[in-house]
XYZ file of C-alpha atoms in Angstrom:
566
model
C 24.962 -7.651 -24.639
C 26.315 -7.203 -21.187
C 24.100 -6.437 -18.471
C 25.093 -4.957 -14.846
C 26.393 -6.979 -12.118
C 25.150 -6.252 -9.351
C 27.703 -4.248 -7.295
C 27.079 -1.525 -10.214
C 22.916 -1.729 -9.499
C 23.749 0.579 -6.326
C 21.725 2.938 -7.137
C 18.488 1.211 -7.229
C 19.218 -2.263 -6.183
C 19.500 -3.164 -2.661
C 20.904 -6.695 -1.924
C 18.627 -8.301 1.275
C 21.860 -9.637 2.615
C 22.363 -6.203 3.552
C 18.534 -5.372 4.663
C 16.831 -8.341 5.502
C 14.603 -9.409 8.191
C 16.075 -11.596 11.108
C 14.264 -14.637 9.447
C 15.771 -18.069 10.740
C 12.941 -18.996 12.930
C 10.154 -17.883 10.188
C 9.023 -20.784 8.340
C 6.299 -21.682 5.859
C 4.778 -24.466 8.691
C 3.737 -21.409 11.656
C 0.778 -21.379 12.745
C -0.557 -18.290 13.621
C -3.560 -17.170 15.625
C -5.905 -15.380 13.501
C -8.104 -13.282 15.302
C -12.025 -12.287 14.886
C -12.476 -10.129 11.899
C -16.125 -11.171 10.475
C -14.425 -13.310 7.676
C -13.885 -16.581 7.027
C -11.717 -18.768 5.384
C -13.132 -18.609 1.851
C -13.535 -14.665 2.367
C -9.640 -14.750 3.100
C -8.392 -16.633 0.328
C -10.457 -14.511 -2.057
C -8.774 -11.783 -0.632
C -5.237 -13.093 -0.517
C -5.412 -13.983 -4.308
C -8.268 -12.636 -6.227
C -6.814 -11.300 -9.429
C -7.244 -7.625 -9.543
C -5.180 -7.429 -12.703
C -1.748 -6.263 -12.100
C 0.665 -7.801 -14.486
C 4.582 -7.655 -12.573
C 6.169 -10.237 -14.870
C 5.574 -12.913 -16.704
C 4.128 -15.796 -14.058
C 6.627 -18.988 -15.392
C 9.658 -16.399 -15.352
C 8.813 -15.593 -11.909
C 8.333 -19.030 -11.082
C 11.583 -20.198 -12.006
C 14.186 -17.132 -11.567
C 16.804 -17.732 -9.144
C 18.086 -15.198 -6.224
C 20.697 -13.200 -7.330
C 23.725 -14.269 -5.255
C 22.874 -17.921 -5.265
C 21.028 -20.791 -6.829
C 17.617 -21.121 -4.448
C 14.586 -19.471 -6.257
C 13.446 -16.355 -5.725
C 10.486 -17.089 -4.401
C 11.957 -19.613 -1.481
C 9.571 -18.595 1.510
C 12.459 -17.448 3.215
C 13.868 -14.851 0.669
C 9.924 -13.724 0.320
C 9.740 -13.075 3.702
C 13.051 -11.258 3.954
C 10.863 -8.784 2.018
C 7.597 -8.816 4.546
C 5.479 -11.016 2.198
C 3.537 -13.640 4.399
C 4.023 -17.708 3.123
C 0.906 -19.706 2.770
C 0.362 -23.292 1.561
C -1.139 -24.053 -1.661
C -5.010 -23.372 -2.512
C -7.457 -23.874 -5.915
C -6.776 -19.584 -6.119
C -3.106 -20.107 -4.797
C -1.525 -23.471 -6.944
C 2.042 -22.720 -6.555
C 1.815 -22.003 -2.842
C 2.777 -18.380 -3.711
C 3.279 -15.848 -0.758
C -0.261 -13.409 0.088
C -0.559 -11.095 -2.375
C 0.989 -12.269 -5.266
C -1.196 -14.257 -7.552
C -2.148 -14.827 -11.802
C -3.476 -12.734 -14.342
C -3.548 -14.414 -17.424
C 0.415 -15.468 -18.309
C 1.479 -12.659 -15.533
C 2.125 -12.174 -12.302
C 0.796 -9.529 -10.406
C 0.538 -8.105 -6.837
C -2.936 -8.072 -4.867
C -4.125 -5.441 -2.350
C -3.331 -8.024 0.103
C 0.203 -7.783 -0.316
C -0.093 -4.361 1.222
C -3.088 -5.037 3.526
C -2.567 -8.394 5.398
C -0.464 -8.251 8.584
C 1.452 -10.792 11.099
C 3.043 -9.310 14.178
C 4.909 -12.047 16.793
C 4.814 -11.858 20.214
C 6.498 -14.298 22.074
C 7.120 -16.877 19.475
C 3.162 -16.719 18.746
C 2.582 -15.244 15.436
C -0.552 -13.309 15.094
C -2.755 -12.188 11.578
C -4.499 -9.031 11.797
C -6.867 -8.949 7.964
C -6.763 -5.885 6.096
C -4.206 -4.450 8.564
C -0.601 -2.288 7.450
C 1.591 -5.382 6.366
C 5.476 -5.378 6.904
C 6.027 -5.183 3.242
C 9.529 -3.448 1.763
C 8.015 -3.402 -1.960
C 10.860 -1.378 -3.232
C 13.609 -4.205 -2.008
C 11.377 -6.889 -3.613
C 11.270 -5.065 -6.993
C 15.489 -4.154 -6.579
C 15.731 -7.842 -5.336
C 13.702 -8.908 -8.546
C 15.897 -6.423 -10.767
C 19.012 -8.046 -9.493
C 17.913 -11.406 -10.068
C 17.103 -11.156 -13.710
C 20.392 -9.139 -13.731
C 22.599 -12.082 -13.138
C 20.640 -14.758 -14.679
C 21.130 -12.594 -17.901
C 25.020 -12.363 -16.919
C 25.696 -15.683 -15.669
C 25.540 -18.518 -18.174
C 25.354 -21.372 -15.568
C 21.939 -19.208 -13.718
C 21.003 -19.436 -17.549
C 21.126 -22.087 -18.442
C 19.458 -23.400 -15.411
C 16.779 -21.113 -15.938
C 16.167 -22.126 -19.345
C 16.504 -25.611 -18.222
C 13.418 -25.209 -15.988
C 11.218 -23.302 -18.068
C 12.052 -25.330 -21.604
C 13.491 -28.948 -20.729
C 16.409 -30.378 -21.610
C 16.731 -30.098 -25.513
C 15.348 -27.001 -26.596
C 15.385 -25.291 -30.244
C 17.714 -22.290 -30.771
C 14.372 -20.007 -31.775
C 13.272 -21.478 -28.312
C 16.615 -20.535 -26.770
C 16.425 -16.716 -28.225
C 13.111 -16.185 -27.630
C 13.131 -16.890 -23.847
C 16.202 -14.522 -23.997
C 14.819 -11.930 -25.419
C 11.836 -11.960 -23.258
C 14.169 -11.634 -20.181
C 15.911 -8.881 -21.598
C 12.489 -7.315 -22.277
C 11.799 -7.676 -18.638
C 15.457 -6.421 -17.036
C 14.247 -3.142 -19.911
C 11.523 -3.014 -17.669
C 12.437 -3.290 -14.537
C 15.241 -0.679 -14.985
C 13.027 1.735 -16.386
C 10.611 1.323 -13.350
C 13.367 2.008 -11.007
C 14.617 4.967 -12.907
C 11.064 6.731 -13.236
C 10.382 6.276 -9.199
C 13.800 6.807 -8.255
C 13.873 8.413 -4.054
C 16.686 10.044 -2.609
C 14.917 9.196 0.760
C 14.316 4.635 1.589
C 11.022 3.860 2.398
C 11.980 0.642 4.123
C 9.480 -1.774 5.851
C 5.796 -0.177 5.989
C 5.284 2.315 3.651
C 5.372 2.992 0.003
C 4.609 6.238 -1.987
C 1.398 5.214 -3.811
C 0.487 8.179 -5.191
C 3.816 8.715 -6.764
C 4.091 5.258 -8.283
C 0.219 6.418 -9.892
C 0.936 9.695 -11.185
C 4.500 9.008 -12.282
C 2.437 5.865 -14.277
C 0.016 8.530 -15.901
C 3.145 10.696 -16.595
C 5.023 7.696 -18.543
C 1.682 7.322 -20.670
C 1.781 10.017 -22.210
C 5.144 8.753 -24.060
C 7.183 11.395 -23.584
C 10.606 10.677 -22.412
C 11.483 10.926 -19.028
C 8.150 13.120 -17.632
C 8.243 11.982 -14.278
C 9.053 13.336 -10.727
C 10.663 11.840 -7.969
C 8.569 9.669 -5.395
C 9.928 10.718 -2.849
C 7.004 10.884 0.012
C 6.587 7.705 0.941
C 3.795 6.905 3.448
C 2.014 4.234 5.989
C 0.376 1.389 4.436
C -2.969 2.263 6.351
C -4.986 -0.075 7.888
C -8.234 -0.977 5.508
C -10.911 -1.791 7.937
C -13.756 0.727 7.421
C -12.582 2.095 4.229
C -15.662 1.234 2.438
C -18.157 2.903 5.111
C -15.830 5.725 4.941
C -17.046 9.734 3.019
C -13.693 9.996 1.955
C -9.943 7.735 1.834
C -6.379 8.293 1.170
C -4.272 9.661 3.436
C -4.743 13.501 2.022
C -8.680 12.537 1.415
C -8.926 12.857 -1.911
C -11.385 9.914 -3.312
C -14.821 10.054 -2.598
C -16.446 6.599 -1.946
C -19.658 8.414 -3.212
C -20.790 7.028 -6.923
C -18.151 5.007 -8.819
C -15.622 6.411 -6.300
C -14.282 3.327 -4.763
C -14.217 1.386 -8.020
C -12.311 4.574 -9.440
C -10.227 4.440 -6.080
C -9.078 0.869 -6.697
C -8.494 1.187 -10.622
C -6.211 3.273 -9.181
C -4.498 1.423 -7.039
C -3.740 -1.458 -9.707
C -2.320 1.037 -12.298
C -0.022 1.651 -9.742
C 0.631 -1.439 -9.045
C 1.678 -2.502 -12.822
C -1.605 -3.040 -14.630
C -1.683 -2.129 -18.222
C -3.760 0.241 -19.777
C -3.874 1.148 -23.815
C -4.794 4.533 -23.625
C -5.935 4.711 -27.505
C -9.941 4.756 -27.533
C -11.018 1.726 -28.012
C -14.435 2.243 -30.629
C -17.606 -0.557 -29.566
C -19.530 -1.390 -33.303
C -17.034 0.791 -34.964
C -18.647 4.045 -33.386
C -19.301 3.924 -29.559
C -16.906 5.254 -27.216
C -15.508 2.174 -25.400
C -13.273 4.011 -23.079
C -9.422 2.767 -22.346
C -9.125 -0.948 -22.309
C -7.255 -2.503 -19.794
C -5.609 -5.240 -17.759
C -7.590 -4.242 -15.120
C -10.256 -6.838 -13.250
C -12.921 -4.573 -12.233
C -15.848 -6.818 -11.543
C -13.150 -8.705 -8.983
C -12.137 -5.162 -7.819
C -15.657 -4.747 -6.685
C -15.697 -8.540 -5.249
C -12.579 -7.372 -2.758
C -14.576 -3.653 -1.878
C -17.573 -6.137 -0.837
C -15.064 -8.352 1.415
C -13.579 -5.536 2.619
C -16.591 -3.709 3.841
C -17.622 -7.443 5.791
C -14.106 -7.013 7.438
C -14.470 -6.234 11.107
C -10.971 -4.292 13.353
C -9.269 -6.324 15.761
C -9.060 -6.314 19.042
C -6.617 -6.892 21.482
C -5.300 -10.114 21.389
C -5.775 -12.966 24.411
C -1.961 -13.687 23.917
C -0.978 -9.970 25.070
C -0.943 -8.835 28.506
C -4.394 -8.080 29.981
C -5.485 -4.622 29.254
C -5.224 -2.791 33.127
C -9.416 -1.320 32.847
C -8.936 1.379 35.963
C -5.975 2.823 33.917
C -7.716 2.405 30.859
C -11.213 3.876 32.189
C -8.977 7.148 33.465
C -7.330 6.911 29.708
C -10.751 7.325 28.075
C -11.676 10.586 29.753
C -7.954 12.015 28.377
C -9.223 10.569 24.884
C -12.751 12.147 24.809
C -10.470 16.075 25.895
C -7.289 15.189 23.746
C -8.664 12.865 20.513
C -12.499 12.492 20.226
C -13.033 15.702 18.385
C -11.047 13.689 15.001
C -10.900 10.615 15.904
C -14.767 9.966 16.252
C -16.133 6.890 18.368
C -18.073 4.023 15.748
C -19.528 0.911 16.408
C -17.057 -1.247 14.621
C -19.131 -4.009 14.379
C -22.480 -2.130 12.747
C -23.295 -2.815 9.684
C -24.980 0.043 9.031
C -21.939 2.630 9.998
C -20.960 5.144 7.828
C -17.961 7.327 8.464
C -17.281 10.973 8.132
C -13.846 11.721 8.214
C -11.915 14.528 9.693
C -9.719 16.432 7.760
C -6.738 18.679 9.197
C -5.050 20.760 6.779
C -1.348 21.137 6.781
C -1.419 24.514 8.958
C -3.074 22.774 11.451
C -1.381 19.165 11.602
C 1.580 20.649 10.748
C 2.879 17.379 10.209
C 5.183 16.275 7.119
C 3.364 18.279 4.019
C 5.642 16.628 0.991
C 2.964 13.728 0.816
C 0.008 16.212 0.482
C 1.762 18.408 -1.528
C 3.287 16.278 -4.185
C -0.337 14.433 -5.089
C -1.243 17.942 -6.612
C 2.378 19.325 -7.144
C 3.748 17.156 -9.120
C 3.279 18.234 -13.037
C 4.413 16.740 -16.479
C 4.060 17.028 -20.148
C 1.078 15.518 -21.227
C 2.217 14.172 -24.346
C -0.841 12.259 -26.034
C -3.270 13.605 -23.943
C -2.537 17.069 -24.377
C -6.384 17.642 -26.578
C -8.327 15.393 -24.027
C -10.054 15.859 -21.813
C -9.167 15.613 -17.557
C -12.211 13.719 -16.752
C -12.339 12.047 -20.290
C -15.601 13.133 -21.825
C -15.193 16.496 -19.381
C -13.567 19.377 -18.210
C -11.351 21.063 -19.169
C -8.522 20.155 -22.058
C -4.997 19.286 -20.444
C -3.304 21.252 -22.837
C 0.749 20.980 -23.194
C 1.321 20.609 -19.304
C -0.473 20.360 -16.195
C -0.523 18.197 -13.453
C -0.069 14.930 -13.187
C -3.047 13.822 -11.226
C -5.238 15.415 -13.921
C -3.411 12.687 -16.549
C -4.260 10.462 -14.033
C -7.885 11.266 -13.736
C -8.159 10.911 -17.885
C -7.345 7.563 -17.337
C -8.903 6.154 -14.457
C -12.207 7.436 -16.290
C -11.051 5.940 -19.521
C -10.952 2.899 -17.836
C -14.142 3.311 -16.030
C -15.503 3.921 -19.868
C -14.596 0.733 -20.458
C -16.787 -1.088 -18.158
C -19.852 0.346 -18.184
C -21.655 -2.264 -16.307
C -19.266 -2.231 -13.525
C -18.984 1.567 -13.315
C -23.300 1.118 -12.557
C -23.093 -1.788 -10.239
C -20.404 0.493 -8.642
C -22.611 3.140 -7.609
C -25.450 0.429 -6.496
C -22.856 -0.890 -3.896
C -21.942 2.797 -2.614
C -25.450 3.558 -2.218
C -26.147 0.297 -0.135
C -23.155 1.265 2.254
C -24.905 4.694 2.963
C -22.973 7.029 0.127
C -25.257 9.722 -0.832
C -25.996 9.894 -4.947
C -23.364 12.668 -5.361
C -19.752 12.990 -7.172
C -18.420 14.678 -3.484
C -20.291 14.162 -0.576
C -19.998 16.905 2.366
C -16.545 17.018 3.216
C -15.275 18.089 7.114
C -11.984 19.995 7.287
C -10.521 21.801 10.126
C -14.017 21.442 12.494
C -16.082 22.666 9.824
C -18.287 21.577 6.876
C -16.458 23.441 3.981
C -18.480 25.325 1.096
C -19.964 22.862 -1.760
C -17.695 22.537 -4.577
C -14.547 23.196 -2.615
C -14.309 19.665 -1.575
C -11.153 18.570 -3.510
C -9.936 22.460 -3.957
C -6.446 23.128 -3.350
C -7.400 24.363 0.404
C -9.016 21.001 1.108
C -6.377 18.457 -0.332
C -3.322 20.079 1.405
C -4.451 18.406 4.482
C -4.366 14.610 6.055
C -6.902 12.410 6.882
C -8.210 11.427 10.532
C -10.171 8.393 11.046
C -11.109 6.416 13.738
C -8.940 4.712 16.153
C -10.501 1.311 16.353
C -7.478 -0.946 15.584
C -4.691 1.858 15.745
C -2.840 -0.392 18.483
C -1.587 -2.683 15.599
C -0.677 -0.187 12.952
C 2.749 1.382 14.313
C 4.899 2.966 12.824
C 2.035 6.101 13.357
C 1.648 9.591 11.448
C 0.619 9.141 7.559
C 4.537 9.034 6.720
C 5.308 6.399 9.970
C 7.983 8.653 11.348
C 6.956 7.505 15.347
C 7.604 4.333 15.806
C 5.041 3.667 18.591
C 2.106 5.078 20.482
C 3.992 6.463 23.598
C 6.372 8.201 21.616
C 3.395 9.461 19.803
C 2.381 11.640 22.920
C 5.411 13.472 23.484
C 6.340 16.551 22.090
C 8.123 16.456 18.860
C 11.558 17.370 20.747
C 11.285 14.710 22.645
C 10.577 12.001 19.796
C 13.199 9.724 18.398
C 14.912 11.296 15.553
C 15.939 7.716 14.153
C 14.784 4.079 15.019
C 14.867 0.727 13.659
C 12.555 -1.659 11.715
C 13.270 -4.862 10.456
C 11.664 -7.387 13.926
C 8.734 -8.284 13.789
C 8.140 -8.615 17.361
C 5.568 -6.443 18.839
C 5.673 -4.310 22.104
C 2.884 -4.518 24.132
C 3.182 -1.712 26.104
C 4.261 1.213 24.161
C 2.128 -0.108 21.055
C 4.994 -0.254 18.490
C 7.412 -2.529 17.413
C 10.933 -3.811 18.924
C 13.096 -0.825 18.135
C 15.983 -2.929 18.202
C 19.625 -2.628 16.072
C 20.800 -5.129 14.112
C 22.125 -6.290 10.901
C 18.736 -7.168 9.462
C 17.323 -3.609 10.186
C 16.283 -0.521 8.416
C 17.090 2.676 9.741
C 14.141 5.076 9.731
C 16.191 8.925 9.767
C 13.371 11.334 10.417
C 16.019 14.607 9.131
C 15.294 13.005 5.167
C 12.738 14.656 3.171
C 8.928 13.352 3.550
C 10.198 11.768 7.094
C 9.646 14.482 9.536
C 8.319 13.361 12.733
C 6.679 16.858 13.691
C 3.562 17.736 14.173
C 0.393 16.252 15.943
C 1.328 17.093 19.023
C -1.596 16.172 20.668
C -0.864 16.098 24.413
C 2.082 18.113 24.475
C -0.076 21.196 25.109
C 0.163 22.548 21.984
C -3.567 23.389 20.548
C -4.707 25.082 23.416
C -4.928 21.582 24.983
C -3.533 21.130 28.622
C -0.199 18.875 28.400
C -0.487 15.057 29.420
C 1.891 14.118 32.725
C 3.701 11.306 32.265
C 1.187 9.260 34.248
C -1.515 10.038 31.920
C 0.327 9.795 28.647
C 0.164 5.631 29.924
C -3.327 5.749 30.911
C -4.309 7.195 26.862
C -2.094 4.532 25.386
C -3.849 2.010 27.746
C -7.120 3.527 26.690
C -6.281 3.226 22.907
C -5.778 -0.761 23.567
C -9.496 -0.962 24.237
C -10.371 0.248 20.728
């Protein structure tokens, strides 16, 4: 069998030679200032690589694949950062010296929440980690990069028989030989169907990912019907994760509830979009008890990483950046408490008894990008398997031939919760002790108002985006949910005024205009707000829209100085 070389992968594969970050002075021996978070060393390398039970490939395939266009492996620290992943040296969780957020489970490997969540920005040749923060991750040119590797080792007989060299010595049997093939085959199957189900006419580049399509397109292909899936095509920010634990409600569109089991359910989520493996055939405890959906999934560790998030303290602004100007700043607060305070609520970000209610805007009011919003409960499927279940497993309604693909997705998630009981209880012990009221939805605030009990994940309240507050904000440009403003100053102007395209791919950080280096180059991704699920409009806070007075030029600085405070 012939496979595709890699000039014919154009439509999914990406080659970093053509989209790679300007890398030559980032090595595996920086140092880089971390700053004070409330964890510690052993809190970060549970974090970092803590199984949470995604399963990518299998671990010794990944550990001895080659690039695609040469014969260094693909996991050289170089090439890994070329896709935003952050080299580390070796630990007891972390043997092979692997990048953060890519770690074992079982004979796999799988990505961690840290991948996503751990961030380094440079400022003048100082490098500096910011825990739990939006990481610089392009997941999508990993995965392509991945595709393409397996791609030519299948089509190249010298990358084969290296590769086999590596993983079975010198004289191996032929059953050896065709196994080992097979099993890469297997994977490029894989990999190709991956790409094909969460196809995007519209890059996400470095920053972002669409999440929620990755999940529900996931539900969609469990149901094993053939091609039931839609395209994910609303990429958003990775959002800072400081907070999330003490917050009512999370996700960008505020649809999980930390209330009850609601974080646990949250992050068994997260992993089944981030390849863990569900069977989604009953699985009967003693021959009669319902045992749920059993999984790949690590829930007790899932809990372990909610617990070392929720110790996780926001940064502030760094020693190595220019002093914060307090007059300017101290004239920027009054401009925050008439322009911002009324979402973005003041906290203690240091208390460990704070608990968060969240402001929600719906999309009439934002009136930023809607595709993110309305794709999470747009997008539909045939349900296949589960068309006589249940949506919340052992309730609610039947899913019937069709319906959307979030319901599929709740069916599972509570499968999988059925399937560890114990967790599921210890769950709702932890919400409780981080101030979550006994309740499935606690009290949810949308557009300045407490909306009516039972409406809290209605239609009306999930077309709407998320505001939280600020503390930390200076380190998570690109801003707005999709990352169409590339920095805090252009965040303030109208949206006429905003840059309709910029740059990513440095990761060199602007002090003043709280962003990064908008800067061209050969390494860079080109962020084109005119594509769908990239509009930069909306929240136009300061502009004088909202019956707000407009911010002068002068004052617009004096906000952003403010915002370095928090």
């Amino acid at each position: 069998m012939r496979y595709f070389k890699l000039s014919v992968l154009t439509s999914f594969l990406v080659l970093p030679a053509m989209m790679n970050l300007a890398i030559a002075e980032l090595t595996s021996d920086r140092e880089p200032v971390f700053l004070e978070q409330n964890w510690n060393d052993d809190d970060r390398d549970y974090f970092y690589f803590t199984d949470q039970g995604s399963r990518l490939i299998p671990y010794d395939i990944f550990l001895n694949l080659e690039q695609a266009d040469n014969v260094e492996l693909l996991r050289d620290n170089k090439n890994m950062m070329s896709f935003g992943f952050l080299p580390v040296s070796k630990t007891d969780n972390n043997p092979d010296a692997l990048p953060i957020g890519i770690t074992r489970n079982k004979d796999y490997m799988g990505i961690t929440c840290a991948a996503c969540h751990t961030q380094e920005i440079k400022y003048k040749d100082q490098f500096i980690r910011i825990d739990g923060g939006q990481s610089f991750l392009d997941l999508r040119l990993f995965l392509s990069e991945l595709t393409g590797s397996i791609a030519s080792t299948l089509n190249d007989p010298d990358k084969f028989s290296r590769f086999e060299t590596r993983l079975l010595g010198e004289k191996p049997t032929q059953q050896k030989k065709d196994e080992l093939k097979t099993a890469l085959e297997k994977q490029f199957d894989k990999r190709m169907s991956y790409e094909k189900i969460n196809h995007s006419s519209t890059p996400y580049g470095f920053t972002r990912l669409d999440a929620f399509g990755a999940i529900l397109n996931k539900a969609l292909s469990a149901t094993q019907v053939p091609d039931n899936f839609n395209e994910a095509n609303a990429a958003t920010s990775i959002p800072y994760i400081w907070d999330s634990p003490q917050s009512d409600y999370v996700e960008w569109n505020g649809s999980q509830s930390n209330a009850g089991v609601g974080a646990l359910a949250r992050n068994l989520g997260e992993v089944i979009g981030v390849f863990g493996e569900v069977t989604t055939e009953t699985t009967k405890w003693l021959g009669f008890i319902d045992g749920g959906y059993p999984s790949s999934i690590q829930a007790k560790n899932l809990r372990g990483l909610e617990h070392i998030t929720a110790k996780l303290h926001s940064p502030l602004w760094p020693e190595q950046f220019p002093a914060i100007d307090e007059q300017l700043a101290q004239v920027g607060r009054g401009l925050y408490e008439q322009q911002c305070l009324q979402c973005h609520v003041d906290i203690n970000r240091t208390d460990p008894d704070r608990y968060i209610q969240v402001r929600m805007s719906t999309l009439g009011e934002v009136k930023t990008d809607p595709l993110m919003a309305e794709n999470a409960i747009g997008h539909r499927g045939k349900t296949g398997i589960f068309e006589n279940r249940k949506q919340f497993y052992f309730a609610g309604p039947e899913l019937g031939k069709e319906n959307r693909a979030i319901y599929v997705a709740n069916n599972i998630m509570i499968g999988v919760l059925k399937n560890n009981p114990l967790q599921a209880q210890l769950a709702k012990r932890d919400a409780k002790k981080l101030g979550h009221p006994d309740v499935v939805h606690p009290p949810k605030y949308v557009d300045g108002e407490i909306i009516e009990h039972g409406q809290e994940v209605s239609d009306h309240a999930l077309l709407a985006y998320k505001a939280r507050p600020l503390n930390g904000v200076w380190s998570s440009a690109p801003y707005l949910h999709n990352g169409a403003v590339h920095n805090m100053y252009q965040l303030l102007l109208p949206q006429a005024e905003r840059d309709t395209e910029f740059y990513l791919g440095s990761w060199e950080y602007d002090p003043q205009t709280l962003g990064y280096v908008n800067k061209a180059s050969e390494d860079s991704f080109l962020f084109d707000t005119s594509l769908p699920g990239n509009s930069n409009a909306g929240h136009e806070y300061g502009s004088g829209a909202y019956g707000l007075p407009p911010l002068t030029e002068e004052q617009r600085w004096a906000l952003v100085e403010y915002l370095k405070t928090l």
